[in-house]
C-alpha positions as a printed Julia matrix, in Angstrom:
347×3 Matrix{Float64}:
 -22.47  -16.98  -28.39
 -22.8   -17.21  -24.57
 -24.05  -20.24  -22.73
 -25.74  -19.63  -19.21
 -24.87  -21.83  -16.2
 -27.31  -24.07  -14.74
 -29.37  -22.59  -11.57
 -27.84  -25.5    -9.65
 -24.01  -24.34  -10.51
 -25.19  -20.44   -9.96
 -26.15  -21.04   -6.5
 -23.45  -23.59   -5.78
 -20.89  -21.29   -6.81
 -22.48  -18.06   -4.47
 -22.74  -20.68   -1.57
 -18.87  -21.48   -1.79
 -18.03  -17.46   -1.71
 -19.14  -16.96    1.92
 -16.76  -20.31    2.7
 -13.85  -19.23    0.41
 -13.88  -15.75    2.15
 -14.16  -17.56    5.81
 -10.93  -19.75    4.89
  -9.11  -16.71    3.36
  -9.5   -14.49    6.78
  -9.08  -17.68    8.89
  -5.82  -17.89    6.82
  -5.21  -14.6     7.54
  -5.46  -14.64   11.05
  -2.99  -17.68   11.6
  -0.4   -15.38    9.41
  -0.99  -13.06   11.93
  -0.14  -15.56   14.77
   2.93  -16.68   12.78
   4.0   -12.9    12.83
   3.71  -12.59   16.53
   5.87  -15.75   16.94
   8.48  -14.46   14.62
   8.61  -11.1    16.39
   8.79  -12.81   19.52
  11.42  -14.76   18.03
  13.24  -11.55   16.61
  13.42  -10.35   20.53
  14.47  -13.48   22.14
  17.18  -14.24   20.0
  19.99  -12.82   18.77
  23.95  -12.63   18.41
  24.43  -12.22   22.27
  23.37  -15.36   23.92
  20.25  -14.48   26.62
  18.09  -16.77   28.65
  14.09  -15.88   28.22
  15.01  -14.43   31.86
  16.85  -12.25   30.95
  15.34  -10.85   28.1
  11.87  -10.74   30.27
  13.91   -8.11   32.55
  15.62   -6.4    29.74
  11.9    -5.57   28.92
  10.25   -4.48   31.96
  13.07   -3.19   34.09
  14.46   -0.41   32.71
  17.35    0.26   34.49
  18.42   -3.6    34.28
  21.48   -5.1    33.04
  19.96   -6.2    29.77
  17.57   -3.21   29.06
  20.18   -1.36   26.06
  20.31   -4.96   24.62
  16.8    -5.87   24.46
  15.02   -2.67   24.33
  17.22   -0.48   22.33
  18.88   -3.37   20.06
  16.14   -5.61   19.64
  12.9    -4.14   20.26
  13.29   -1.35   17.89
  15.29   -4.12   15.28
  11.72   -5.95   15.22
   9.87   -3.12   14.79
  11.63   -1.76   11.84
  11.45   -5.19   10.6
   7.86   -5.44   10.57
   7.49   -1.73    9.0
  10.16   -2.32    6.51
   8.59   -5.94    5.79
   5.51   -4.8     5.14
   6.37   -2.36    3.2
   8.43   -4.14    0.72
   5.41   -6.94    0.65
   2.83   -4.16   -0.27
   5.07   -2.47   -2.96
   5.71   -5.98   -4.74
   2.32   -6.66   -4.72
   1.19   -3.51   -6.01
   4.22   -3.44   -8.63
   2.89   -6.77   -9.57
  -0.26   -5.91  -10.33
   0.65   -2.75  -12.28
   2.6    -4.58  -14.35
   1.09   -7.6   -14.76
   3.61   -9.13  -14.31
   4.46  -12.07  -11.21
   7.97  -11.55  -11.07
   8.01   -7.66  -10.51
   9.34   -5.93   -7.28
  11.42   -2.9    -6.33
  14.23   -4.4    -6.69
  13.64   -5.38  -10.37
  12.03   -2.45  -11.26
  15.41   -0.33   -9.97
  13.68    0.94   -7.27
  16.04    0.22   -4.4
  19.33    0.67   -6.82
  17.66    4.34   -6.88
  17.05    4.98   -3.55
  20.59    3.78   -2.45
  22.39    5.41   -4.68
  20.88    8.67   -3.74
  21.56    7.85   -0.06
  25.39    7.01   -0.52
  25.44   10.07   -2.71
  23.78   12.46    0.29
  26.54   10.34    2.51
  29.62   10.6     0.01
  29.34   13.83   -1.57
  27.1    15.74    0.83
  27.95   14.73    4.43
  24.2    13.53    5.09
  24.11   11.88    8.58
  21.15   11.74    9.95
  18.26    9.37    8.64
  15.97   12.21    8.18
  18.46   13.31    5.88
  18.29    9.84    4.16
  15.07    9.33    3.71
  14.41   12.28    1.49
  17.36   11.59   -0.82
  16.01    7.74   -0.79
  12.75    9.24   -2.17
  14.4    11.63   -4.95
  16.78    8.83   -6.06
  13.05    6.12   -6.2
  11.07    8.83   -7.56
  13.76    9.49  -10.47
  14.3     5.71  -11.2
  10.7     5.0   -11.15
  10.55    8.13  -14.03
  13.19    6.8   -16.15
  11.48    3.02  -15.72
   8.04    4.42  -16.69
   9.53    6.49  -19.73
  11.63    3.57  -20.95
   9.57    0.64  -20.58
   6.91    3.1   -22.83
   5.26    4.91  -20.24
   1.06    4.59  -20.88
   2.02    2.07  -23.12
   3.9     0.17  -21.01
   4.5    -3.35  -20.92
   6.05   -5.52  -18.26
   9.0    -6.77  -19.96
  10.17   -3.4   -21.02
   9.79   -2.29  -17.48
  11.56   -5.07  -15.82
  14.36   -5.31  -18.47
  14.4    -1.04  -18.24
  14.96   -1.63  -14.64
  17.64   -4.54  -14.44
  19.42   -2.28  -17.38
  19.39    1.01  -14.72
  19.97   -1.04  -11.4
  23.19   -2.51  -13.02
  23.93    0.75  -13.85
  23.88    2.18  -10.2
  24.87   -0.53   -8.74
  28.37    0.15  -11.02
  28.06    3.55   -9.81
  28.12    2.56   -6.04
  31.28    0.09   -6.59
  33.21    2.97   -8.2
  32.28    5.54   -5.25
  33.77    2.38   -2.82
  36.46    2.1    -4.81
  37.4     6.01   -4.92
  36.82    6.85   -1.49
  38.24    4.26    1.2
  36.91    6.34    4.04
  33.63    5.65    2.9
  33.7     1.94    2.15
  32.94    1.43    5.82
  29.79    3.44    6.12
  28.5     1.72    2.59
  28.65   -1.49    3.5
  25.36   -1.11    4.99
  23.69    0.3     1.84
  24.97   -2.39   -0.42
  23.98   -5.44    1.61
  20.68   -4.29    3.51
  20.5    -5.02    7.13
  18.12   -4.01   10.2
  20.71   -3.38   12.26
  20.03    0.63   12.29
  17.42   -0.55   14.15
  16.5     2.33   16.97
  13.86    4.41   18.12
  15.02    7.11   15.95
  14.86    5.47   12.68
  11.77    3.89   13.39
  10.1     6.88   13.8
  11.59    8.68   11.07
  10.14    6.02    8.61
   6.86    5.6    10.51
   4.99    8.12    9.02
   5.75    7.64    5.43
   5.17    3.64    5.82
   1.74    4.21    7.36
   0.46    6.17    4.21
   2.37    4.28    1.7
   0.29    1.17    3.27
  -2.76    3.22    3.54
  -2.54    4.05    0.18
  -1.54    0.88   -1.15
  -4.52   -0.91    0.15
  -7.03    1.86   -1.04
  -5.75    0.74   -4.88
  -7.03   -2.94   -4.37
 -10.12   -2.2    -5.92
  -8.77   -0.18   -8.96
  -5.83   -2.38   -9.43
  -8.28   -5.55   -9.85
 -10.11   -3.71  -12.08
  -6.79   -3.3   -14.39
  -6.16   -6.78  -14.43
  -8.86   -7.25  -16.49
  -7.75   -5.06  -19.1
  -7.79   -1.54  -19.64
 -11.08   -1.77  -21.65
 -12.93   -3.84  -19.21
 -11.56   -1.45  -16.35
 -12.52    1.99  -18.09
 -15.88    0.48  -18.45
 -15.97   -0.29  -14.68
 -15.35    3.92  -13.85
 -11.28    2.78  -13.1
  -9.13    5.83  -14.32
  -6.19    4.5   -15.37
  -3.86    7.34  -15.25
  -4.62    7.46  -11.67
  -4.58    4.4   -10.73
  -0.9     3.97  -12.48
   0.51    7.0   -11.01
  -0.59    6.53   -7.62
   0.83    2.93   -7.74
   3.93    4.24   -8.74
   3.92    6.89   -6.19
   3.05    4.02   -3.66
   5.69    2.05   -4.52
   8.6     4.83   -4.54
   7.09    6.13   -1.09
   7.55    2.56    0.41
  10.57    1.06   -1.01
  12.16    4.47   -0.52
  11.35    4.54    3.25
  12.39    1.22    3.36
  15.79    1.19    1.64
  16.54    4.66    3.39
  16.0     2.71    7.22
  17.38   -0.67    6.03
  19.51   -0.66    2.85
  18.6    -2.38   -0.5
  16.97   -5.49    0.77
  16.1    -7.56   -2.2
  13.35  -10.33   -3.09
  11.45   -9.99   -0.02
   8.73   -7.89   -2.58
   8.89  -10.48   -4.91
   8.54  -13.37   -3.14
   6.13  -13.1    -1.17
   3.28  -11.47   -2.96
   3.47  -14.67   -5.45
   3.27  -16.89   -3.21
   0.27  -15.46   -1.46
  -1.62  -15.73   -5.0
  -0.78  -18.98   -5.39
  -3.53  -19.78   -2.54
  -5.93  -16.35   -2.88
  -6.43  -15.62   -6.05
  -5.99  -12.65   -8.07
  -8.02  -10.74   -5.95
  -5.7    -7.71   -4.77
  -8.36   -6.97   -1.27
  -6.69  -10.26    0.26
  -3.31  -10.29   -1.44
  -2.7    -6.85   -0.28
  -3.16   -7.76    3.22
  -1.26  -11.06    3.08
   1.96   -9.53    1.86
   1.73   -7.21    4.53
   1.61   -9.88    7.27
   3.77  -12.38    5.24
   6.48  -10.27    4.2
   7.56   -9.49    7.88
   7.61  -12.81    8.84
  10.24  -13.63    5.81
  12.3   -10.38    6.77
  12.15  -11.04   10.75
  12.9   -14.56   10.23
  15.82  -14.15    7.88
  17.35  -11.61   10.54
  17.12  -14.28   12.87
  18.64  -16.53   10.89
  21.7   -14.72   10.04
  22.04  -13.69   13.83
  22.21  -17.34   14.55
  24.48  -19.04   11.72
  26.97  -16.32   12.44
  27.3   -16.0    16.15
  29.05  -14.23   17.6
  29.1   -11.83   14.81
  25.94  -12.06   12.5
  24.93  -12.01    8.68
  23.5    -9.18    7.09
  19.89   -9.69    6.44
  19.86   -8.75    2.83
  22.6   -11.34    2.33
  20.05  -14.15    3.9
  16.87  -12.86    1.55
  19.25  -12.7    -1.73
  20.58  -15.93   -0.43
  17.01  -18.05   -0.18
  16.04  -15.55   -3.3
  18.05  -16.5    -5.72
  17.36  -20.35   -6.34
  12.94  -19.4    -5.16
  13.53  -16.43   -8.17
  14.92  -19.19  -10.51
  12.38  -21.63   -9.08
   9.39  -19.32  -10.56
  10.75  -18.18  -13.43
  11.23  -22.04  -14.67
   7.73  -23.01  -13.46
   5.96  -19.73  -15.21
   7.57  -20.97  -18.39
   7.0   -24.51  -18.02
   2.88  -23.27  -17.37
   3.45  -20.88  -20.56
   4.43  -23.85  -23.04
């Protein structure tokens, strides 16, 4: 028997909703401001020490001494970090909603490994040297792994545990393949180190322009999936009653995750944990509403990625620590903490 809430309680709840929306909107604006600050830090700070005046002249004096370092390297690298970070965050948020598992991300489901294996195969066996070729191989690899994970996970009857187990097993096999290729081909080792650790060092105008169309389309589709994913979170029967097309939503979600993670991996290599940590943290203060989780993830994921990249450039001067290594160092302990908190909450 359902007990109806008193009118005073319903009125109080209704009046609180605009306040919550205002707080979330204000938080999103603050997140954007933080993103701007981190992006500026990414331009100002590098493995090569430059003063703010030198950075300023490099940005606005095309013929200046520091133009190549600031514009060709740092600015393009920062733009690539913004795009790739947003892509990984959105892909992770979509996959977590799809699998109803807050610990899912493109890396755990094998999409990054599939894209990386395809790119390394293209480099080693087909002689592909341009980013335009990498992108298509990355998409095919991510799509193939996504299809296999979906099949092994039970297809329409897929459960979060099965999907994660299938993705983990496939990732292990593919990373074993990558190691075997590097052992057999010493000449390819230097070319493939980038794909085994993940880096924003390939940031260039060409790299940014190659992946922009895929990231824009994928991001737009991800944001459009917010309402269907909200409906699916209530259960399949409720989602159907609300008019959601479950098969279409699942197919589009896998397509979006494949497109975003494939493009990001093609441009930066396999960068793990960004798509896991940020949506999970965002959900703790936005609640389960994907209409807020997705925008927040798109803004805060680049903050993490660019922040890790700046940290890697500082701690290893005059060399640099690849951003994939930094995110793994940060993400490993965070992932263990999230798992422990989740197990504690279930007890």
